[in-house]
Structure formats: structure tokens, C-alpha cells
CSV table of C-alpha atoms in Angstrom, one decimal:
chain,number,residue,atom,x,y,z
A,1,UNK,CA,-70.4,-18.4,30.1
A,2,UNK,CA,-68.2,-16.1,32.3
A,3,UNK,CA,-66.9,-12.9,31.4
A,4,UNK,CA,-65.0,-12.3,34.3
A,5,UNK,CA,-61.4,-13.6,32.8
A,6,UNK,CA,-62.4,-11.1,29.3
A,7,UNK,CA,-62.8,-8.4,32.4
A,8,UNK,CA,-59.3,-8.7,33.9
A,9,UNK,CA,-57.6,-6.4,31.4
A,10,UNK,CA,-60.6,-3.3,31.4
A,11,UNK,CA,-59.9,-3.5,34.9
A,12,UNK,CA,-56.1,-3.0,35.5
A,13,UNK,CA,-57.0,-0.1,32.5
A,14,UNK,CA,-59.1,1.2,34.9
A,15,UNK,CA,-56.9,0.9,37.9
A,16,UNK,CA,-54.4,2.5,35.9
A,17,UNK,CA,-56.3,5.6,35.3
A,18,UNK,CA,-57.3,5.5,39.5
A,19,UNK,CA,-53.7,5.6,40.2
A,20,UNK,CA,-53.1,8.4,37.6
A,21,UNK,CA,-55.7,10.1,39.3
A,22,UNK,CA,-54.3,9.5,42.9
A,23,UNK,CA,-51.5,11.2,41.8
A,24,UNK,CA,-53.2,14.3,39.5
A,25,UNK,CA,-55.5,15.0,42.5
A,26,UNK,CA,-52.3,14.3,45.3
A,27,UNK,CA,-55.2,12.2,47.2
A,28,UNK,CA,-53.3,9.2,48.4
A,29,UNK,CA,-55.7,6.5,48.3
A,30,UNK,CA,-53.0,3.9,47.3
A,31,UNK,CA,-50.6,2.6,49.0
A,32,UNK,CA,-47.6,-0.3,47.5
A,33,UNK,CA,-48.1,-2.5,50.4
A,34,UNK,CA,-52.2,-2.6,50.7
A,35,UNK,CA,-52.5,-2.8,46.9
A,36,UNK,CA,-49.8,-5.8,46.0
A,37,UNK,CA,-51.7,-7.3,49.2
A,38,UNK,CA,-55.0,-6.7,47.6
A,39,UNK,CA,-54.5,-7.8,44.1
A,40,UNK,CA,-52.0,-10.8,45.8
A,41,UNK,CA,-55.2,-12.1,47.2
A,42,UNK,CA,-57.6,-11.6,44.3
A,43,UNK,CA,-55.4,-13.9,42.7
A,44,UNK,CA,-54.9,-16.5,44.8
A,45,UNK,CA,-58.7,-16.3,45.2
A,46,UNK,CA,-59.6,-16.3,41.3
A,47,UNK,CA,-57.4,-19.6,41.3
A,48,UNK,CA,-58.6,-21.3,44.0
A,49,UNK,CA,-62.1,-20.8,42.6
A,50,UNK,CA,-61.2,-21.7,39.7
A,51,UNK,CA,-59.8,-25.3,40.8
A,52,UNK,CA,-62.4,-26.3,43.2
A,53,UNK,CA,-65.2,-24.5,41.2
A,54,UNK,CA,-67.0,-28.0,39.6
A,55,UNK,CA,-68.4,-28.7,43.3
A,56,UNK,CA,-70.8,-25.5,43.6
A,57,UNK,CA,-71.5,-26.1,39.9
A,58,UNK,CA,-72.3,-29.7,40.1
A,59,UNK,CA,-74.3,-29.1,43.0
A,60,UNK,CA,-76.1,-26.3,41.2
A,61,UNK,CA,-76.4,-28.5,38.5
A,62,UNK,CA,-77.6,-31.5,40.3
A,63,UNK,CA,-80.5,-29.8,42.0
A,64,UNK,CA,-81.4,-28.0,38.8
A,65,UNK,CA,-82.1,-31.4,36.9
A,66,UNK,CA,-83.7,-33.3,40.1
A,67,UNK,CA,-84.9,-30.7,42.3
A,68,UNK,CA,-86.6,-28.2,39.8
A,69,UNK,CA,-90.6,-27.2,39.3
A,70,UNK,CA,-90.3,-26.4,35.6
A,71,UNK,CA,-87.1,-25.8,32.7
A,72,UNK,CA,-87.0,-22.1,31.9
A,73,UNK,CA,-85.8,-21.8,28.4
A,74,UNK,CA,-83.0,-19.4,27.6
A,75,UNK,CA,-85.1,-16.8,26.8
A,76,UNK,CA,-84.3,-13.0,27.3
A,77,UNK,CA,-86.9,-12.4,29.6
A,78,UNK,CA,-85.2,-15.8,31.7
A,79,UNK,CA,-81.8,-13.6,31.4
A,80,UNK,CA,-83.4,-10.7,32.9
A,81,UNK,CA,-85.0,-11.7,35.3
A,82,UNK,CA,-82.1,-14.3,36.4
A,83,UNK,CA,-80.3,-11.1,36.3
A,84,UNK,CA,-82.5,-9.2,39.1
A,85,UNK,CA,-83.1,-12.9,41.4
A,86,UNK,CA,-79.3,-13.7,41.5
A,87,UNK,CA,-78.7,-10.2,43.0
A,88,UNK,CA,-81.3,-11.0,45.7
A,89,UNK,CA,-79.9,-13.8,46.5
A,90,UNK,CA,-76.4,-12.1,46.4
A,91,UNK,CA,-78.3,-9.5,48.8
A,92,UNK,CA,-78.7,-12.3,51.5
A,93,UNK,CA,-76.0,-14.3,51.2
A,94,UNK,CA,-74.0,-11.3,51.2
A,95,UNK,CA,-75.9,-9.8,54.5
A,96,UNK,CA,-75.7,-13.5,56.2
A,97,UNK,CA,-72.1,-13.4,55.4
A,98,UNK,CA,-71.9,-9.9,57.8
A,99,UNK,CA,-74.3,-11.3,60.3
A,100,UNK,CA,-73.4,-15.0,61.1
A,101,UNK,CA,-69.2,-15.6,62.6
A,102,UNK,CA,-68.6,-18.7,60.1
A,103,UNK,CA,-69.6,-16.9,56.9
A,104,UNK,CA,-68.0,-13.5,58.2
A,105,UNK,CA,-64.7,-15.6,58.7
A,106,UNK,CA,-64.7,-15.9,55.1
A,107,UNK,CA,-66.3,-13.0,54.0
A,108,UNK,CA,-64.3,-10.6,56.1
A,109,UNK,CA,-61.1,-10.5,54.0
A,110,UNK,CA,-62.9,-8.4,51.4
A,111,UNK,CA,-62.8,-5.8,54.1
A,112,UNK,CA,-59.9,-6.2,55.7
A,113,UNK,CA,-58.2,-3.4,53.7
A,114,UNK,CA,-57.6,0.1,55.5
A,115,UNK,CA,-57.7,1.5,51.8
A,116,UNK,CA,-60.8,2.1,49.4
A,117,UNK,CA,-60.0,1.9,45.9
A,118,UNK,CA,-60.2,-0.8,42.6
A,119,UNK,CA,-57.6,-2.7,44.0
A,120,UNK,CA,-59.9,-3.4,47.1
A,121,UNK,CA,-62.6,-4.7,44.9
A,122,UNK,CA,-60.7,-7.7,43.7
A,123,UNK,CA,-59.8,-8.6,47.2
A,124,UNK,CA,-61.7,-11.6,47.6
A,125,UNK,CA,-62.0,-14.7,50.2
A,126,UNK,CA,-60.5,-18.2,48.9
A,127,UNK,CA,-62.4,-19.6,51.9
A,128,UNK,CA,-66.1,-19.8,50.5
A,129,UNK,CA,-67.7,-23.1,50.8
A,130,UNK,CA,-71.2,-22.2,51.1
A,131,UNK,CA,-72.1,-19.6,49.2
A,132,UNK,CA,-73.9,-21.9,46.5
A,133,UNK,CA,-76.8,-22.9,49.1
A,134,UNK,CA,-77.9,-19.0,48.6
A,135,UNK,CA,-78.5,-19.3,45.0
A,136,UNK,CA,-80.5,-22.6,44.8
A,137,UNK,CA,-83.8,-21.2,44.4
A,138,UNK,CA,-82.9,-20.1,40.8
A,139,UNK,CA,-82.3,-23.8,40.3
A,140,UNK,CA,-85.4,-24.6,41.8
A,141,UNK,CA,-87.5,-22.7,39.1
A,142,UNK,CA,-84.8,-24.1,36.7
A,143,UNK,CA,-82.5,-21.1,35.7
A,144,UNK,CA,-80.1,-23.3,33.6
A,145,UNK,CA,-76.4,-23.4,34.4
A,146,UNK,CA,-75.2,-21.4,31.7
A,147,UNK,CA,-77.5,-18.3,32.9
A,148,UNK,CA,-76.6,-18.7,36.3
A,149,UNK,CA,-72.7,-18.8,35.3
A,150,UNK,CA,-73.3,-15.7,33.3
A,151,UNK,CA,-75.5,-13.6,35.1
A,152,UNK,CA,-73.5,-14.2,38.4
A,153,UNK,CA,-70.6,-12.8,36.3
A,154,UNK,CA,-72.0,-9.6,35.4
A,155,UNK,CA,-72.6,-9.2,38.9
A,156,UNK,CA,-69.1,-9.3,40.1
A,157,UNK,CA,-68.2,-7.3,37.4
A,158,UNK,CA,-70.3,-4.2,38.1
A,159,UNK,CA,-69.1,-4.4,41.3
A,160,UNK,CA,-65.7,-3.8,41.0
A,161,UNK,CA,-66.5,-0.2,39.8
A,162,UNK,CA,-67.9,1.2,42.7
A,163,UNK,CA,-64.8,0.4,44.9
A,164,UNK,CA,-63.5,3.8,44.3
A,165,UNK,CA,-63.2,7.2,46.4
A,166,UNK,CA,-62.6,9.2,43.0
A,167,UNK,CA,-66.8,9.3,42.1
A,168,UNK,CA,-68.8,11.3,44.1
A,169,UNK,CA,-72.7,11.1,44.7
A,170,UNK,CA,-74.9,10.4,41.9
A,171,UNK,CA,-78.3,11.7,42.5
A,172,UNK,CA,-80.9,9.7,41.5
A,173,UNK,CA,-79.0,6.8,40.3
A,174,UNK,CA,-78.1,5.9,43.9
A,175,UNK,CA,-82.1,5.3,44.2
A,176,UNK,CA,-82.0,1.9,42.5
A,177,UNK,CA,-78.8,1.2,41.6
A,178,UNK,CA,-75.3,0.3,43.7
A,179,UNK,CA,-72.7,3.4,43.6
A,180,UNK,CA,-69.6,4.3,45.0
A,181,UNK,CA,-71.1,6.5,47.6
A,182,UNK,CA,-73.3,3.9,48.8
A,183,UNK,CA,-71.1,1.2,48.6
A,184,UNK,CA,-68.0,3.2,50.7
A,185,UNK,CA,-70.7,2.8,53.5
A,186,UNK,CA,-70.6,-0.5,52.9
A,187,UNK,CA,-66.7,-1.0,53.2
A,188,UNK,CA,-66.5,1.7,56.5
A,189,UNK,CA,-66.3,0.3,60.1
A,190,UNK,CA,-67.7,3.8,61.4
A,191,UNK,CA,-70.9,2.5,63.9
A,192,UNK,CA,-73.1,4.5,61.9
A,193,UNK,CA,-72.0,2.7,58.7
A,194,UNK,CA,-72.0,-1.2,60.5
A,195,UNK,CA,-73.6,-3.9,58.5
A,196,UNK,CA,-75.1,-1.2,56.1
A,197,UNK,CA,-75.8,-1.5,52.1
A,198,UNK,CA,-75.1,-5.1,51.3
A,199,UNK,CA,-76.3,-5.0,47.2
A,200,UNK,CA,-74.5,-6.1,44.5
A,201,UNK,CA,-76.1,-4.1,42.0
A,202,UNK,CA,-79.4,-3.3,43.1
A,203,UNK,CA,-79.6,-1.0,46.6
A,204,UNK,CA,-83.4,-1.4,46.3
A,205,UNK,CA,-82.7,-4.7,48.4
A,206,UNK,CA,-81.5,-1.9,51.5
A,207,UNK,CA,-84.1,0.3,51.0
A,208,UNK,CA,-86.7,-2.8,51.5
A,209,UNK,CA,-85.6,-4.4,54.1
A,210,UNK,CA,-84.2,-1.7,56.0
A,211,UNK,CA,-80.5,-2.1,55.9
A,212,UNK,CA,-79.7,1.6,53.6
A,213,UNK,CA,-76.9,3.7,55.3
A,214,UNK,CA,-76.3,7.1,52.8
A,215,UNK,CA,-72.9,8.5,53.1
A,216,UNK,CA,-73.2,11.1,55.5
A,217,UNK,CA,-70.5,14.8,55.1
A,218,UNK,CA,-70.1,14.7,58.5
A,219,UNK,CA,-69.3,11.3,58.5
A,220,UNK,CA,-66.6,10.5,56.6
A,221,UNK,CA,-65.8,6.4,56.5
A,222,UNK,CA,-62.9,4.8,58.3
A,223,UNK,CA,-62.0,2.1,56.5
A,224,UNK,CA,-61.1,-1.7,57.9
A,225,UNK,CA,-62.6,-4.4,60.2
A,226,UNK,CA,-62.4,-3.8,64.3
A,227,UNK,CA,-60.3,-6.5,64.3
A,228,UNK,CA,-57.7,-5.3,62.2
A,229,UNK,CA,-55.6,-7.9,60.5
A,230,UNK,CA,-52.1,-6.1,60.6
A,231,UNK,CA,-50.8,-8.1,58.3
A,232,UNK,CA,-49.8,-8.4,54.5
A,233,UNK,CA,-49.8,-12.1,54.2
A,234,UNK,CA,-52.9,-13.3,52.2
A,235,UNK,CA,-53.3,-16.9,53.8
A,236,UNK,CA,-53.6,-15.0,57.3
A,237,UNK,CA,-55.9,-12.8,55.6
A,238,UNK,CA,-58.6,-15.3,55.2
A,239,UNK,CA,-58.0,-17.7,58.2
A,240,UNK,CA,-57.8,-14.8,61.0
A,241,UNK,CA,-61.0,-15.1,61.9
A,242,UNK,CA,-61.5,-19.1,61.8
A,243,UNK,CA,-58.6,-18.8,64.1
A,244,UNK,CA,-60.2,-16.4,66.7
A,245,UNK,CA,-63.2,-18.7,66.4
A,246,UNK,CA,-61.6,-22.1,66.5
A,247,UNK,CA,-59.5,-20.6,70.2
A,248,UNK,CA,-62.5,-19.4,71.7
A,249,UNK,CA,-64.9,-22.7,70.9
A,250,UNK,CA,-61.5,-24.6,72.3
A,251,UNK,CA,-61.0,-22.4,75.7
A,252,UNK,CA,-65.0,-22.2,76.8
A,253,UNK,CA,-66.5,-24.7,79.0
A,254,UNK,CA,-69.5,-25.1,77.4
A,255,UNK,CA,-70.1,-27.9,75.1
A,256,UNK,CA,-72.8,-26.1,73.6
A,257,UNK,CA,-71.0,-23.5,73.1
A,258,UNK,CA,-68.4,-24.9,71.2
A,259,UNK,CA,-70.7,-25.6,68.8
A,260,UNK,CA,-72.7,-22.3,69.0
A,261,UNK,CA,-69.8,-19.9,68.1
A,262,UNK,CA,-69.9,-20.7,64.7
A,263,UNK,CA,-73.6,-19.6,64.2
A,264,UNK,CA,-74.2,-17.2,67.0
A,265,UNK,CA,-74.5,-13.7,64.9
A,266,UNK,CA,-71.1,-11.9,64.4
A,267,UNK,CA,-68.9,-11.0,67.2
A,268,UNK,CA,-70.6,-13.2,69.7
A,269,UNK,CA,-67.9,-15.0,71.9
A,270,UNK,CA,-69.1,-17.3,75.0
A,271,UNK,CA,-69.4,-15.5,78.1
A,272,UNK,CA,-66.2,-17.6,80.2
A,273,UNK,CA,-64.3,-16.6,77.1
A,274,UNK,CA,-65.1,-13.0,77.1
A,275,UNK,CA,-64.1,-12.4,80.6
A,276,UNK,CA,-61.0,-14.6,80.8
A,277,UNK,CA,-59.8,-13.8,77.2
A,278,UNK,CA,-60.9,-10.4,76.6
A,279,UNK,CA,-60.2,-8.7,73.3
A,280,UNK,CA,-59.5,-4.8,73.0
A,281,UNK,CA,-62.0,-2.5,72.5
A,282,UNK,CA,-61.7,-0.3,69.4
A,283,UNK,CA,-61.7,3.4,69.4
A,284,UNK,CA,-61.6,4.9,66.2
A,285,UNK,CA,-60.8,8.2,67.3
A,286,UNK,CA,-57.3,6.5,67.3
A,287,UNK,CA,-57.2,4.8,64.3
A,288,UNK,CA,-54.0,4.8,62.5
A,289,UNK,CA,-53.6,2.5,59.6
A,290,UNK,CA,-51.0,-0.3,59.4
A,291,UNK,CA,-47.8,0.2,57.5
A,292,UNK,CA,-44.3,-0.6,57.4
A,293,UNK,CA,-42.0,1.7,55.7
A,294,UNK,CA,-39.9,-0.2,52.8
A,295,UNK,CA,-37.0,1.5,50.7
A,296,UNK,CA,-37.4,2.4,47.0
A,297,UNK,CA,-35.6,-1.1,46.1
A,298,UNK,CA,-38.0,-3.4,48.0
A,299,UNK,CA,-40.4,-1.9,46.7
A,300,UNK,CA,-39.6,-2.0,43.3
A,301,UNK,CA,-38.7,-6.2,44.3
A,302,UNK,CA,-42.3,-6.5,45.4
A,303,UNK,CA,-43.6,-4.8,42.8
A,304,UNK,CA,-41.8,-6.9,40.2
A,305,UNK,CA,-42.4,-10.3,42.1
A,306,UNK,CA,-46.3,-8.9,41.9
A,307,UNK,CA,-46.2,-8.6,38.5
A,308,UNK,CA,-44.3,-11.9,38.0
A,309,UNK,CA,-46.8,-13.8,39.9
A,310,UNK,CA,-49.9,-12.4,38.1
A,311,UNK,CA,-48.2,-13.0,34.7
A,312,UNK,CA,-48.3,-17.1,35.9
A,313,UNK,CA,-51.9,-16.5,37.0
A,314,UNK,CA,-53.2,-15.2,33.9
A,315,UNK,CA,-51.2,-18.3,32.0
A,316,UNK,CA,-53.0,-20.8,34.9
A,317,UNK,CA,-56.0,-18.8,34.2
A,318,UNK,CA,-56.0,-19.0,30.3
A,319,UNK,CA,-54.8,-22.7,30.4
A,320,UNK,CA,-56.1,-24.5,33.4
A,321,UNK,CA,-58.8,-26.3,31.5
A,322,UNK,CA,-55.9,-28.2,29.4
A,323,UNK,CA,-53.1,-28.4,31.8
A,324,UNK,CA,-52.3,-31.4,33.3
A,325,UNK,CA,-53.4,-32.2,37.1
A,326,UNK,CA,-49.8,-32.2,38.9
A,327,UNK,CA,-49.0,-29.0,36.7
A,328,UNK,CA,-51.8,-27.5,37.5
A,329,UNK,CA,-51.4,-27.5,41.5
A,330,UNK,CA,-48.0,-27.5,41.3
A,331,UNK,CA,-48.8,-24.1,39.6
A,332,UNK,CA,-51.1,-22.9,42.2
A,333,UNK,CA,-49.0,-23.7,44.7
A,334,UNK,CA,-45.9,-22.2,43.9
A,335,UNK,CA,-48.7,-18.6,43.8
A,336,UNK,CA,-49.5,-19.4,46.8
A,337,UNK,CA,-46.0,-19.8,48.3
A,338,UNK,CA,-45.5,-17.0,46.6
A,339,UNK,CA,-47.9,-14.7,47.8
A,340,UNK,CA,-46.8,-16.0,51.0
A,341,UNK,CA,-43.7,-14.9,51.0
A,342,UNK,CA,-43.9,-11.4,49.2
A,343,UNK,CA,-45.9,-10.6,52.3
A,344,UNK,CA,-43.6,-11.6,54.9
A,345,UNK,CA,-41.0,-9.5,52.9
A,346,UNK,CA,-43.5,-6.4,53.4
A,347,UNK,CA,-43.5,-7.0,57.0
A,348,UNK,CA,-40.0,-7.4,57.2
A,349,UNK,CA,-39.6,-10.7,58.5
A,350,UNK,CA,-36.6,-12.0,59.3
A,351,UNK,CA,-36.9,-15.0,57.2
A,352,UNK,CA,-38.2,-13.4,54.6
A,353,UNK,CA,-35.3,-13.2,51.9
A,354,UNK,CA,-34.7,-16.9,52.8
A,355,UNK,CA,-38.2,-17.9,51.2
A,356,UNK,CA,-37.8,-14.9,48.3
A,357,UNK,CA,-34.1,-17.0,47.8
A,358,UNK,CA,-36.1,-20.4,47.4
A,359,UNK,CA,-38.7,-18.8,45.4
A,360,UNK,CA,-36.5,-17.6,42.7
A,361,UNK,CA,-34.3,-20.7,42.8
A,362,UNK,CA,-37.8,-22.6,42.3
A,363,UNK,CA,-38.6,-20.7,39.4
A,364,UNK,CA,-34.8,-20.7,38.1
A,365,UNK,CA,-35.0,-24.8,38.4
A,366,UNK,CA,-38.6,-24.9,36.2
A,367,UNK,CA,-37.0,-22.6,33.5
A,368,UNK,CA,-34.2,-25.4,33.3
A,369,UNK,CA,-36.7,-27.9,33.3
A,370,UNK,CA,-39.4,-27.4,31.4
A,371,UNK,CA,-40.5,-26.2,27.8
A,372,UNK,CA,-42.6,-23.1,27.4
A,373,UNK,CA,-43.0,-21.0,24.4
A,374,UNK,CA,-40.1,-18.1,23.8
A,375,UNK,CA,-41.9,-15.3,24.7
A,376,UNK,CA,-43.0,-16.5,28.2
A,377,UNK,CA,-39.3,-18.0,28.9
A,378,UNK,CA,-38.2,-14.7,28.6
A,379,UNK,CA,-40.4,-12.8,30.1
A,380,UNK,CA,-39.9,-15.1,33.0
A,381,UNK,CA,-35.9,-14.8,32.4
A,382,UNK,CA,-35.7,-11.4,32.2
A,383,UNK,CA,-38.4,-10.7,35.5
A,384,UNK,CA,-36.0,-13.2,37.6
A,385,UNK,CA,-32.9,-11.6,36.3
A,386,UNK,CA,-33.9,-8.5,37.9
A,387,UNK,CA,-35.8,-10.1,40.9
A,388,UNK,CA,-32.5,-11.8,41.8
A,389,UNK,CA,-30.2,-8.7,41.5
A,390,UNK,CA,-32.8,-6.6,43.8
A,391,UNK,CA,-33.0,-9.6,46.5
A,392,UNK,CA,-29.0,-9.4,46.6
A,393,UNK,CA,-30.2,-5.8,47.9
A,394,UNK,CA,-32.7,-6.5,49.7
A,395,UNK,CA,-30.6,-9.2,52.0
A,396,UNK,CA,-28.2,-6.7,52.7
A,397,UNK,CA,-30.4,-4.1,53.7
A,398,UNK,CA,-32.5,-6.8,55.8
A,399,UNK,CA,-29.5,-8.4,57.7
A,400,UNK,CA,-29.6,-8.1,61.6
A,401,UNK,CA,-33.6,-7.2,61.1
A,402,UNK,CA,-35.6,-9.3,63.4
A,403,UNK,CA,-39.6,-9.5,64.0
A,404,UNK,CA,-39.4,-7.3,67.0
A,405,UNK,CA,-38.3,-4.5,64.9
A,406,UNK,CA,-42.1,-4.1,62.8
């Protein structure tokens, strides 16, 4: 089984006590606008994986019950050691995801944040289709599904710890095991740091096959992709780099190239592409983070329409496996749309309040129509009360404010 919905609430405990810190130790590693746009995309992600998620399985399923040598029972030396082999296979599927431009476009919005805390571990693609092929040697030996499920679990869940600048190095711990030190490296776009400690929870995997980075004093990381998005909206988030891909297979003349792009290892552009449609050179001597000041009541709007929107994911999350089809993509849609247009109203965009006006007005219309149980109508009253009063605000404050202005 999979833990990882039992997890949710231990870890917005434990990015409560982050934040608590951030503000004890005055070390600012949190900002509104990066965090709603991190956890906004860990949501849409843990939905979308959620609804497409029998393909993977039933292709992991499949090849256990065709493909495999022998049937490992469900022993606890199978767990163990399914354990230690799904993290080496995490180890190269997550390394191919940094070295190879069609996995890092979907890999890449993990690190597309210019922050490092716990908010940063739960933003994840909603653009992995591959993945899967990585861990089909455990089906091969016949690791059953329901080990697979739950060992790969556990691994995502140790990993959200070690997103965090608050824990410092841990001596000989960081010999065999992933750690915040080692795993900053990981998330730092300083060339010294590049392509460095890809583990999930095992660095022994670096150490082998030579990809270890330690976290140098001198150093410290910058945080970020070269290509930074400079952006808050989630769907941009984890197309970007499809896009850049998909413009520079269309402009090159070669018809193998076209096709090459998508392999070639990352940052690789054809050669007619690079000198007619250059792309700026990073110097991260000059690096300054992306932000757009908001006033205290949009924030508090996006904070609320955050908290809104993951209240409706943890109901889709709880429920999906006994909602009905239509409400259940109707649901992830509107979280979606939603998403969507929280982000556009942290960039400022001028039609931003219009889709914040058709949000609410959505969610006003389903209150009307449908049937939910007491407490959740209003919860969902009393949220969209408030949302609507701090929107009138917000459309004042946001009239004449075009997109030249961020």
C-alpha cells in the first residue's frame, strides 16, 4: 500500500515548525509566492498521478505476471531488499532524468524553485510518462505490486525531509545515507554542484559511480535552473521546457535533428538553432531571484484560495476511488483552473481577477448545486465568503495594471 496520503498531515506539521523556525532564526527561506507555487504544484501533481496512475501499475503488473524469472514471496528479506533496488533504480532514472532533454523537461520543475525548503520537496512534475520503464527489473525478479507500491512510498517520503536549509552536516550519516547537506547540492545550479548527488535515500549510489558533490563553505548553493522559469503558474512550470524543445526541433533544418533533440543529453540544441536563436548565457554572479511584490490583502487572497484549493484535494484525494468519473475530472479540473489562475494573480496579470471572478462564481454555482455533508459546505461557504470580499479588493487595487508593469 501507499503511505504517502497518511504522510500529508506529518508533513505540513513539519513545514509548520520550518516556518516557525524561518521566523525564530530571521533566515528568510520562505517566501508567499514560491511556497503557494510550490505546494500549488505538488497538488496538482499528487492528482494527476493519482488519476492516470493504473497505466504504470498495470504495466508494472503486466510484466511482473508474464515477464518474470521467479515469484518472490512477501517475505521481509523481499521488503528489504526491494527497499535498497527500487532506490537504485530511483538513482538512474533520477540521473537520466538530469542527463537526457525529454526526461529533464519533466523532471525540471522539481527544481525550478529559487527557494530550498519543505515546500520545495513536494514540488513535483505532472508530466512523467516514463518513469515506470526504470523500475521493471524489480518485476523481472518478481517484486510483487504491493511491495513495489510500498517501498516506492517510503522512498518519496524520506525524501521530503532533506529539502531543508535549517539541518546542518551530519557527519558520518552523510556516508550512506541522503541528508540535507548533500541533497542542497543537489537542488543548486552553482557549476561545481551541476548534475551532482542524484539518491533518493542511499548516496552510496554517488559515491559508486562517481556523481558525489559535498557541500562546500566556500560554496554556498544558488538555487534554480539556468533557465529560470520566472513564473508562478504551475502548468508553465512543467511544459517550459517541452516548449523550448518542441521550437527548436521545429526551426532546425535538419530532419535528424528534429528527432535528436529529444534524446541528445541535456542542453543540447542543433547547431542552425544555436546560432540563429541563441539563448542568454547565465552569470550567477548576477543572480537575483524572481518576485513580484503583492500587498498584505492579496496575499492573504492567495493564501486563502491555497488553502481552499488543498482542502478540495485532500477530499479528491480521500474519495477519488468512489467518486463518480465526470465528478471526478470535473474536480481536477476546476484545481487545475485554479492553480492557474492564483498564479496569474501573483504575477499581476491583467486578467487575473477576471478568472479569480469565474473561479469563485464556479465554486458559488456547485454549492447551489450539489449535496455535500455540513461541515465541508461550510467550510467551503465561509472560505468563499472571505475570498469574494478580498477579490472586491483586490480588483480595485489591480485596475489600470497591465502585463508590462511585472
Amino acid at each position: 500500500m501507499s503511505y504517502v496520503l497518511y504522510a500529508i498531515p506529518f508533513f505540513f506539521l513539519l513545514i509548520g515548525i520550518e516556518l516557525l523556525l524561518d521566523k525564530v532564526r530571521n533566515t528568510e527561506y520562505y517566501r508567499l509566492n514560491d511556497a503557494v507555487n510550490s505546494l500549488t504544484i505538488g497538488v496538482v501533481s499528487r492528482m494527476n498521478q493519482i488519476a492516470r496512475s493504473v497505466i504504470p501499475l498495470s504495466m508494472y503488473a503486466i510484466s511482473v505476471e508474464y515477464v518474470s524469472l521467479t515469484t518472490l514471496p512477501e517475505a521481509p528479506w523481499v521488503w528489504v531488499m526491494a527497499f535498497v533496488l527500487y532506490d537504485f533504480c530511483y538513482y538512474w532514472n533520477h540521473r537520466l532524468g538530469h542527463e537526457i532533454n525529454v526526461l529533464w523537461a519533466a523532471h525540471v520543475v522539481h527544481h525550478s524553485s529559487e527557494e530550498y525548503n519543505l515546500t520545495t520537496a513536494l514540488r513535483q512534475t505532472s508530466g512523467g510518462f516514463v518513469g515506470w520503464i526504470f523500475y521493471l527489473p524489480m518485476a523481472l525478479i518478481g517484486v510483487p505490486v504491493t511491495v513495489l507500491i510500498t517501498v516506492a512510498s517510503l522512498n518519496l517520503i524520506y525524501q521530503f525531509w532533506v529539502h531543508t536549509r535549517h539541518v546542518p552536516k551530519l557527519g558520518w550519516f552523510e556516508w550512506i545515507f541522503v541528508s540535507p547537506s548533500n541533497h542542497r547540492v543537489h537542488h543548486a545550479q552553482n557549476q561545481v554542484y551541476i548534475d551532482r548527488n542524484y539518491g533518493g535515500v542511499f548516496i552510496l549510489w554517488d559515491r559508486l559511480f562517481g556523481t558525489f558533490q559535498e557541500e562546500l563553505d566556500e560554496e554556498p548553493p544558488i538555487y534554480g535552473i539556468r533557465k529560470a522559469l520566472h513564473s508562478w503558474n504551475p502548468l508553465w512550470a512543467n511544459i517550459h521546457v517541452y516548449t523550448q524543445l518542441a521550437k527548436d526541433s521545429f526551426h532546425t533544418q535538419s530532419w535528424k535533428d528534429k528527432i535528436a533533440i529529444w534524446f541528445k543529453p541535456t542542453g543540447w540544441r542543433p547547431a542552425d538553432v544555436e546560432q540563429k536563436y541563441p539563448l542568454p548565457r547565465v552569470d550567477l554572479t548576477k543572480f537575483k531571484k524572481f518576485d513580484i511584490d503583492l500587498t498584505l490583502p492579496i496575499k492573504v487572497y492567495c493564501a486563502i484560495q491555497h488553502i481552499l484549493m488543498l482542502f478540495i484535494a485532500v477530499l479528491f484525494l480521500i474519495n477519488y476511488q468512489t467518486m463518480p468519473s465526470l465528478e471526478k475530472w470535473m474536480t481536477l479540473c476546476f484545481v487545475v483552473f485554479s492553480s492557474v489562475s492564483i498564479g496569474a494573480l501573483m504575477e499581476k496579470r491583467h486578467y487575473s481577477t477576471l478568472l479569480e471572478w469565474t473561479k469563485n462564481t464556479l465554486l458559488f454555482a456547485a454549492l447551489l448545486l450539489q449535496t455535500y455533508p455540513n461541515w465541508i459546505e461550510w467550510t467551503l461557504w465561509i472560505g468563499t465568503g472571505m475570498s469574494v470580499y478580498l477579490l472586491w479588493v483586490a480588483t480595485k487595487e489591480y485596475q489600470g495594471v497591465s502585463e508590462s508593469a511585472v
